[in-house]
Tab-separated table of N, CA and C in Angstrom:
chain	number	residue	atom	x	y	z
O	1	UNK	N	65.085	171.815	-73.496
O	1	UNK	CA	66.362	172.088	-72.888
O	1	UNK	C	66.147	172.594	-71.475
O	2	UNK	N	67.094	172.318	-70.689
O	2	UNK	CA	67.008	172.691	-69.292
O	2	UNK	C	67.784	173.969	-69.026
O	3	UNK	N	67.160	174.888	-68.299
O	3	UNK	CA	67.808	176.144	-67.960
O	3	UNK	C	68.823	175.884	-66.847
O	4	UNK	N	70.090	176.241	-67.045
O	4	UNK	CA	71.092	175.976	-65.998
O	4	UNK	C	70.870	176.811	-64.738
O	5	UNK	N	70.089	177.876	-64.823
O	5	UNK	CA	69.830	178.704	-63.646
O	5	UNK	C	68.801	178.099	-62.712
O	6	UNK	N	68.037	177.112	-63.213
O	6	UNK	CA	67.029	176.478	-62.368
O	6	UNK	C	67.666	175.377	-61.536
O	7	UNK	N	67.405	175.424	-60.272
O	7	UNK	CA	67.900	174.379	-59.381
O	7	UNK	C	66.717	173.808	-58.617
O	8	UNK	N	66.850	172.596	-58.186
O	8	UNK	CA	65.781	171.960	-57.426
O	8	UNK	C	65.634	172.642	-56.078
O	9	UNK	N	64.413	172.754	-55.647
O	9	UNK	CA	64.153	173.366	-54.346
O	9	UNK	C	64.692	172.463	-53.252
O	10	UNK	N	65.290	173.049	-52.229
O	10	UNK	CA	65.742	172.208	-51.116
O	10	UNK	C	64.544	171.589	-50.412
O	11	UNK	N	64.807	170.518	-49.714
O	11	UNK	CA	63.701	169.872	-49.007
O	11	UNK	C	63.138	170.825	-47.958
O	12	UNK	N	61.902	170.603	-47.606
O	12	UNK	CA	61.214	171.495	-46.669
O	12	UNK	C	61.884	171.441	-45.299
O	13	UNK	N	61.814	172.550	-44.614
O	13	UNK	CA	62.350	172.656	-43.262
O	13	UNK	C	61.601	171.694	-42.345
O	14	UNK	N	62.320	170.970	-41.519
O	14	UNK	CA	61.698	169.959	-40.648
O	14	UNK	C	60.711	170.592	-39.669
O	15	UNK	N	61.018	171.766	-39.146
O	15	UNK	CA	60.109	172.421	-38.203
O	15	UNK	C	58.816	172.842	-38.899
O	16	UNK	N	58.923	173.281	-40.143
O	16	UNK	CA	57.734	173.667	-40.899
O	16	UNK	C	56.850	172.459	-41.153
O	17	UNK	N	57.466	171.359	-41.530
O	17	UNK	CA	56.698	170.136	-41.787
O	17	UNK	C	56.022	169.654	-40.509
O	18	UNK	N	56.713	169.751	-39.391
O	18	UNK	CA	56.141	169.313	-38.114
O	18	UNK	C	54.920	170.155	-37.730
O	19	UNK	N	55.025	171.472	-37.888
O	19	UNK	CA	53.895	172.354	-37.567
O	19	UNK	C	52.733	172.067	-38.509
O	20	UNK	N	53.019	171.883	-39.801
O	20	UNK	CA	51.970	171.575	-40.768
O	20	UNK	C	51.294	170.246	-40.413
O	21	UNK	N	52.077	169.258	-40.003
O	21	UNK	CA	51.505	167.977	-39.605
O	21	UNK	C	50.591	168.140	-38.392
O	22	UNK	N	50.978	168.976	-37.430
O	22	UNK	CA	50.137	169.196	-36.258
O	22	UNK	C	48.816	169.859	-36.645
O	23	UNK	N	48.872	170.835	-37.545
O	23	UNK	CA	47.641	171.475	-38.020
O	23	UNK	C	46.742	170.465	-38.714
O	24	UNK	N	47.309	169.656	-39.585
O	24	UNK	CA	46.513	168.676	-40.328
O	24	UNK	C	45.988	167.588	-39.389
O	25	UNK	N	46.765	167.214	-38.377
O	25	UNK	CA	46.292	166.216	-37.412
O	25	UNK	C	45.089	166.742	-36.633
O	26	UNK	N	45.157	167.997	-36.173
O	26	UNK	CA	44.015	168.588	-35.470
O	26	UNK	C	42.823	168.756	-36.396
O	27	UNK	N	43.090	169.091	-37.651
O	27	UNK	CA	42.001	169.197	-38.619
O	27	UNK	C	41.305	167.851	-38.785
O	28	UNK	N	42.068	166.774	-38.791
O	28	UNK	CA	41.487	165.437	-38.911
O	28	UNK	C	40.646	165.093	-37.689
O	29	UNK	N	41.130	165.449	-36.515
O	29	UNK	CA	40.351	165.201	-35.294
O	29	UNK	C	39.014	165.933	-35.364
O	30	UNK	N	39.043	167.217	-35.735
O	30	UNK	CA	37.802	167.992	-35.806
O	30	UNK	C	36.894	167.498	-36.915
O	31	UNK	N	37.483	166.986	-38.011
O	31	UNK	CA	36.655	166.424	-39.074
O	31	UNK	C	35.906	165.183	-38.578
O	32	UNK	N	36.585	164.339	-37.816
O	32	UNK	CA	35.928	163.141	-37.281
O	32	UNK	C	34.840	163.506	-36.270
O	33	UNK	N	35.119	164.473	-35.397
O	33	UNK	CA	34.115	164.903	-34.417
O	33	UNK	C	32.923	165.549	-35.122
O	34	UNK	N	33.198	166.431	-36.074
O	34	UNK	CA	32.121	167.093	-36.811
O	34	UNK	C	31.292	166.123	-37.624
O	35	UNK	N	31.936	165.119	-38.209
O	35	UNK	CA	31.205	164.118	-38.979
O	35	UNK	C	30.326	163.271	-38.081
O	36	UNK	N	30.816	162.928	-36.902
O	36	UNK	CA	30.007	162.159	-35.961
O	36	UNK	C	28.771	162.956	-35.532
O	37	UNK	N	28.952	164.224	-35.236
O	37	UNK	CA	27.808	165.057	-34.856
O	37	UNK	C	26.879	165.251	-36.057
O	38	UNK	N	27.434	165.328	-37.262
O	38	UNK	CA	26.607	165.416	-38.462
O	38	UNK	C	25.783	164.160	-38.679
O	39	UNK	N	26.359	163.006	-38.353
O	39	UNK	CA	25.610	161.753	-38.450
O	39	UNK	C	24.464	161.744	-37.443
O	40	UNK	N	24.722	162.214	-36.234
O	40	UNK	CA	23.652	162.303	-35.236
O	40	UNK	C	22.568	163.259	-35.712
O	41	UNK	N	22.967	164.388	-36.316
O	41	UNK	CA	21.978	165.343	-36.830
O	41	UNK	C	21.143	164.724	-37.943
O	42	UNK	N	21.769	163.955	-38.802
O	42	UNK	CA	21.036	163.311	-39.892
O	42	UNK	C	20.041	162.289	-39.359
O	43	UNK	N	20.470	161.524	-38.380
O	43	UNK	CA	19.564	160.532	-37.785
O	43	UNK	C	18.417	161.243	-37.072
O	44	UNK	N	18.728	162.342	-36.351
O	44	UNK	CA	17.680	163.082	-35.644
O	44	UNK	C	16.665	163.701	-36.616
O	45	UNK	N	17.106	164.082	-37.810
O	45	UNK	CA	16.189	164.658	-38.786
O	45	UNK	C	15.179	163.625	-39.263
O	46	UNK	N	15.633	162.397	-39.480
O	46	UNK	CA	14.761	161.352	-40.019
O	46	UNK	C	14.085	160.506	-38.948
O	47	UNK	N	14.648	160.520	-37.748
O	47	UNK	CA	14.112	159.715	-36.643
O	47	UNK	C	14.228	160.554	-35.363
O	48	UNK	N	13.290	161.470	-35.136
O	48	UNK	CA	13.409	162.426	-34.019
O	48	UNK	C	13.466	161.769	-32.639
O	49	UNK	N	12.999	160.532	-32.501
O	49	UNK	CA	13.022	159.870	-31.195
O	49	UNK	C	14.404	159.328	-30.838
O	50	UNK	N	15.348	159.382	-31.752
O	50	UNK	CA	16.708	158.897	-31.502
O	50	UNK	C	17.375	159.809	-30.468
O	51	UNK	N	17.954	159.221	-29.433
O	51	UNK	CA	18.577	159.957	-28.328
O	51	UNK	C	17.646	161.059	-27.812
O	52	UNK	N	16.623	160.672	-27.060
O	52	UNK	CA	15.581	161.636	-26.662
O	52	UNK	C	16.000	162.558	-25.514
O	53	UNK	N	16.986	163.378	-25.750
O	53	UNK	CA	17.411	164.366	-24.766
O	53	UNK	C	17.131	165.740	-25.339
O	54	UNK	N	16.683	166.653	-24.496
O	54	UNK	CA	16.329	167.998	-24.974
O	54	UNK	C	17.548	168.729	-25.536
O	55	UNK	N	18.707	168.508	-24.943
O	55	UNK	CA	19.908	169.206	-25.402
O	55	UNK	C	20.488	168.584	-26.662
O	56	UNK	N	19.939	167.447	-27.120
O	56	UNK	CA	20.385	166.837	-28.373
O	56	UNK	C	19.324	166.950	-29.459
O	57	UNK	N	18.574	168.040	-29.459
O	57	UNK	CA	17.575	168.232	-30.502
O	57	UNK	C	18.279	168.576	-31.819
O	58	UNK	N	17.577	168.386	-32.922
O	58	UNK	CA	18.150	168.665	-34.228
O	58	UNK	C	18.549	170.136	-34.359
O	59	UNK	N	17.760	171.014	-33.767
O	59	UNK	CA	18.043	172.441	-33.841
O	59	UNK	C	19.324	172.849	-33.138
O	60	UNK	N	19.813	172.039	-32.226
O	60	UNK	CA	21.075	172.323	-31.547
O	60	UNK	C	22.235	171.548	-32.151
O	61	UNK	N	21.961	170.353	-32.648
O	61	UNK	CA	23.034	169.504	-33.162
O	61	UNK	C	23.527	169.981	-34.524
O	62	UNK	N	22.615	170.422	-35.383
O	62	UNK	CA	23.025	170.832	-36.726
O	62	UNK	C	23.955	172.044	-36.722
O	63	UNK	N	23.658	173.114	-35.962
O	63	UNK	CA	24.619	174.223	-35.926
O	63	UNK	C	25.972	173.817	-35.324
O	64	UNK	N	25.950	172.914	-34.357
O	64	UNK	CA	27.218	172.445	-33.796
O	64	UNK	C	28.028	171.714	-34.853
O	65	UNK	N	27.360	170.890	-35.658
O	65	UNK	CA	28.042	170.171	-36.742
O	65	UNK	C	28.625	171.160	-37.755
O	66	UNK	N	27.838	172.140	-38.150
O	66	UNK	CA	28.299	173.107	-39.139
O	66	UNK	C	29.483	173.910	-38.611
O	67	UNK	N	29.409	174.337	-37.373
O	67	UNK	CA	30.493	175.117	-36.789
O	67	UNK	C	31.759	174.293	-36.631
O	68	UNK	N	31.614	173.053	-36.189
O	68	UNK	CA	32.795	172.209	-36.013
O	68	UNK	C	33.486	171.934	-37.336
O	69	UNK	N	32.715	171.665	-38.362
O	69	UNK	CA	33.331	171.370	-39.650
O	69	UNK	C	33.956	172.630	-40.242
O	70	UNK	N	33.260	173.753	-40.147
O	70	UNK	CA	33.787	174.985	-40.728
O	70	UNK	C	34.967	175.523	-39.928
O	71	UNK	N	34.774	175.703	-38.631
O	71	UNK	CA	35.815	176.319	-37.809
O	71	UNK	C	36.901	175.330	-37.392
O	72	UNK	N	36.524	174.103	-37.146
O	72	UNK	CA	37.508	173.127	-36.690
O	72	UNK	C	38.307	172.520	-37.813
O	73	UNK	N	37.612	171.949	-38.794
O	73	UNK	CA	38.322	171.243	-39.849
O	73	UNK	C	38.878	172.191	-40.907
O	74	UNK	N	38.020	172.988	-41.492
O	74	UNK	CA	38.436	173.800	-42.635
O	74	UNK	C	39.509	174.817	-42.260
O	75	UNK	N	39.339	175.492	-41.148
O	75	UNK	CA	40.316	176.523	-40.802
O	75	UNK	C	41.681	175.923	-40.480
O	76	UNK	N	41.713	174.840	-39.717
O	76	UNK	CA	43.002	174.228	-39.387
O	76	UNK	C	43.682	173.650	-40.621
O	77	UNK	N	42.923	172.999	-41.469
O	77	UNK	CA	43.514	172.416	-42.677
O	77	UNK	C	44.054	173.513	-43.591
O	78	UNK	N	43.288	174.569	-43.792
O	78	UNK	CA	43.734	175.641	-44.689
O	78	UNK	C	44.938	176.394	-44.139
O	79	UNK	N	44.955	176.680	-42.859
O	79	UNK	CA	46.093	177.401	-42.281
O	79	UNK	C	47.345	176.530	-42.315
O	80	UNK	N	47.218	175.268	-41.935
O	80	UNK	CA	48.375	174.376	-41.950
O	80	UNK	C	48.944	174.187	-43.343
O	81	UNK	N	48.075	173.945	-44.305
O	81	UNK	CA	48.560	173.759	-45.670
O	81	UNK	C	49.104	175.053	-46.261
O	82	UNK	N	48.513	176.186	-45.915
O	82	UNK	CA	49.048	177.447	-46.445
O	82	UNK	C	50.408	177.779	-45.832
O	83	UNK	N	50.618	177.480	-44.567
O	83	UNK	CA	51.950	177.669	-43.976
O	83	UNK	C	52.987	176.835	-44.724
O	84	UNK	N	52.624	175.619	-45.041
O	84	UNK	CA	53.558	174.741	-45.744
O	84	UNK	C	53.806	175.220	-47.168
O	85	UNK	N	52.733	175.563	-47.887
O	85	UNK	CA	52.869	175.953	-49.291
O	85	UNK	C	53.655	177.258	-49.423
O	86	UNK	N	53.358	178.242	-48.594
O	86	UNK	CA	54.077	179.514	-48.672
O	86	UNK	C	55.547	179.311	-48.324
O	87	UNK	N	55.812	178.533	-47.292
O	87	UNK	CA	57.190	178.275	-46.907
O	87	UNK	C	57.930	177.513	-48.001
O	88	UNK	N	57.271	176.559	-48.595
O	88	UNK	CA	57.920	175.726	-49.610
O	88	UNK	C	58.134	176.490	-50.918
O	89	UNK	N	57.143	177.253	-51.355
O	89	UNK	CA	57.293	177.956	-52.630
O	89	UNK	C	58.241	179.150	-52.531
O	90	UNK	N	58.331	179.756	-51.352
O	90	UNK	CA	59.262	180.870	-51.190
O	90	UNK	C	60.659	180.393	-50.817
O	91	UNK	N	60.800	179.114	-50.527
O	91	UNK	CA	62.083	178.502	-50.146
O	91	UNK	C	62.690	179.157	-48.909
O	92	UNK	N	61.810	179.570	-48.004
O	92	UNK	CA	62.230	180.188	-46.752
O	92	UNK	C	61.518	179.452	-45.625
O	93	UNK	N	62.240	179.025	-44.592
O	93	UNK	CA	61.559	178.361	-43.472
O	93	UNK	C	60.680	179.342	-42.709
O	94	UNK	N	59.781	178.795	-41.926
O	94	UNK	CA	58.936	179.655	-41.094
O	94	UNK	C	59.809	180.512	-40.198
O	95	UNK	N	59.395	181.770	-40.010
O	95	UNK	CA	60.175	182.663	-39.171
O	95	UNK	C	60.212	182.145	-37.742
O	96	UNK	N	59.044	181.687	-37.258
O	96	UNK	CA	58.973	181.161	-35.903
O	96	UNK	C	57.938	180.033	-35.842
O	97	UNK	N	58.399	178.787	-35.957
O	97	UNK	CA	57.458	177.678	-35.810
O	97	UNK	C	56.763	177.682	-34.444
O	98	UNK	N	57.428	178.252	-33.446
O	98	UNK	CA	56.830	178.323	-32.111
O	98	UNK	C	55.573	179.200	-32.119
O	99	UNK	N	55.610	180.335	-32.837
O	99	UNK	CA	54.427	181.188	-32.938
O	99	UNK	C	53.303	180.482	-33.694
O	100	UNK	N	53.650	179.723	-34.706
O	100	UNK	CA	52.631	178.961	-35.444
O	100	UNK	C	51.994	177.915	-34.533
O	101	UNK	N	52.792	177.320	-33.672
O	101	UNK	CA	52.275	176.319	-32.733
O	101	UNK	C	51.396	176.988	-31.666
O	102	UNK	N	51.773	178.191	-31.225
O	102	UNK	CA	50.949	178.922	-30.262
O	102	UNK	C	49.608	179.273	-30.891
O	103	UNK	N	49.623	179.684	-32.145
O	103	UNK	CA	48.369	179.977	-32.847
O	103	UNK	C	47.517	178.725	-32.968
O	104	UNK	N	48.146	177.589	-33.178
O	104	UNK	CA	47.407	176.330	-33.247
O	104	UNK	C	46.778	176.007	-31.903
O	105	UNK	N	47.522	176.142	-30.836
O	105	UNK	CA	47.002	175.804	-29.506
O	105	UNK	C	45.890	176.756	-29.080
O	106	UNK	N	45.953	177.996	-29.504
O	106	UNK	CA	44.900	178.938	-29.117
O	106	UNK	C	43.652	178.759	-29.960
O	107	UNK	N	43.741	178.046	-31.079
O	107	UNK	CA	42.590	177.888	-31.950
O	107	UNK	C	42.088	176.477	-32.094
O	108	UNK	N	42.494	175.558	-31.218
O	108	UNK	CA	42.068	174.171	-31.380
O	108	UNK	C	40.647	173.930	-30.918
O	109	UNK	N	40.079	174.824	-30.126
O	109	UNK	CA	38.699	174.650	-29.672
O	109	UNK	C	37.814	175.659	-30.378
O	110	UNK	N	37.026	175.213	-31.351
O	110	UNK	CA	36.078	176.135	-32.002
O	110	UNK	C	35.116	176.702	-30.967
O	111	UNK	N	34.724	177.946	-31.158
O	111	UNK	CA	33.926	178.650	-30.150
O	111	UNK	C	32.589	177.984	-29.901
O	112	UNK	N	31.968	177.360	-30.900
O	112	UNK	CA	30.662	176.743	-30.698
O	112	UNK	C	30.768	175.443	-29.902
O	113	UNK	N	31.934	174.800	-29.928
O	113	UNK	CA	32.081	173.554	-29.200
O	113	UNK	C	32.165	173.809	-27.693
O	114	UNK	N	32.655	174.973	-27.309
O	114	UNK	CA	32.806	175.281	-25.896
O	114	UNK	C	31.494	175.753	-25.303
O	115	UNK	N	30.768	176.583	-26.014
O	115	UNK	CA	29.541	177.151	-25.451
O	115	UNK	C	28.357	176.222	-25.612
């Protein structure tokens, strides 16, 4: 039997969905960049003469790959999805999608990618 007090949740707020999509889009970009650097690291491990530049040694490429995947992909994906899930399960739109977007813009460059 169906409880008459239960009602279907309203559809998600459009601004919340847009911010979540931006987070997931940036997470996808960082995942592709991190995977490409991970592929270079894998090739450098098995074939050290590949791309013979001192700044592309395995010891430098592997930490960059790890940092990009952890800080770039995982953090953006988790924050974006958690904003959506909390907003959707509480049935309350984001208080300020603009602040969420500012947080996204300030965190799109992982610290290891810049230095």
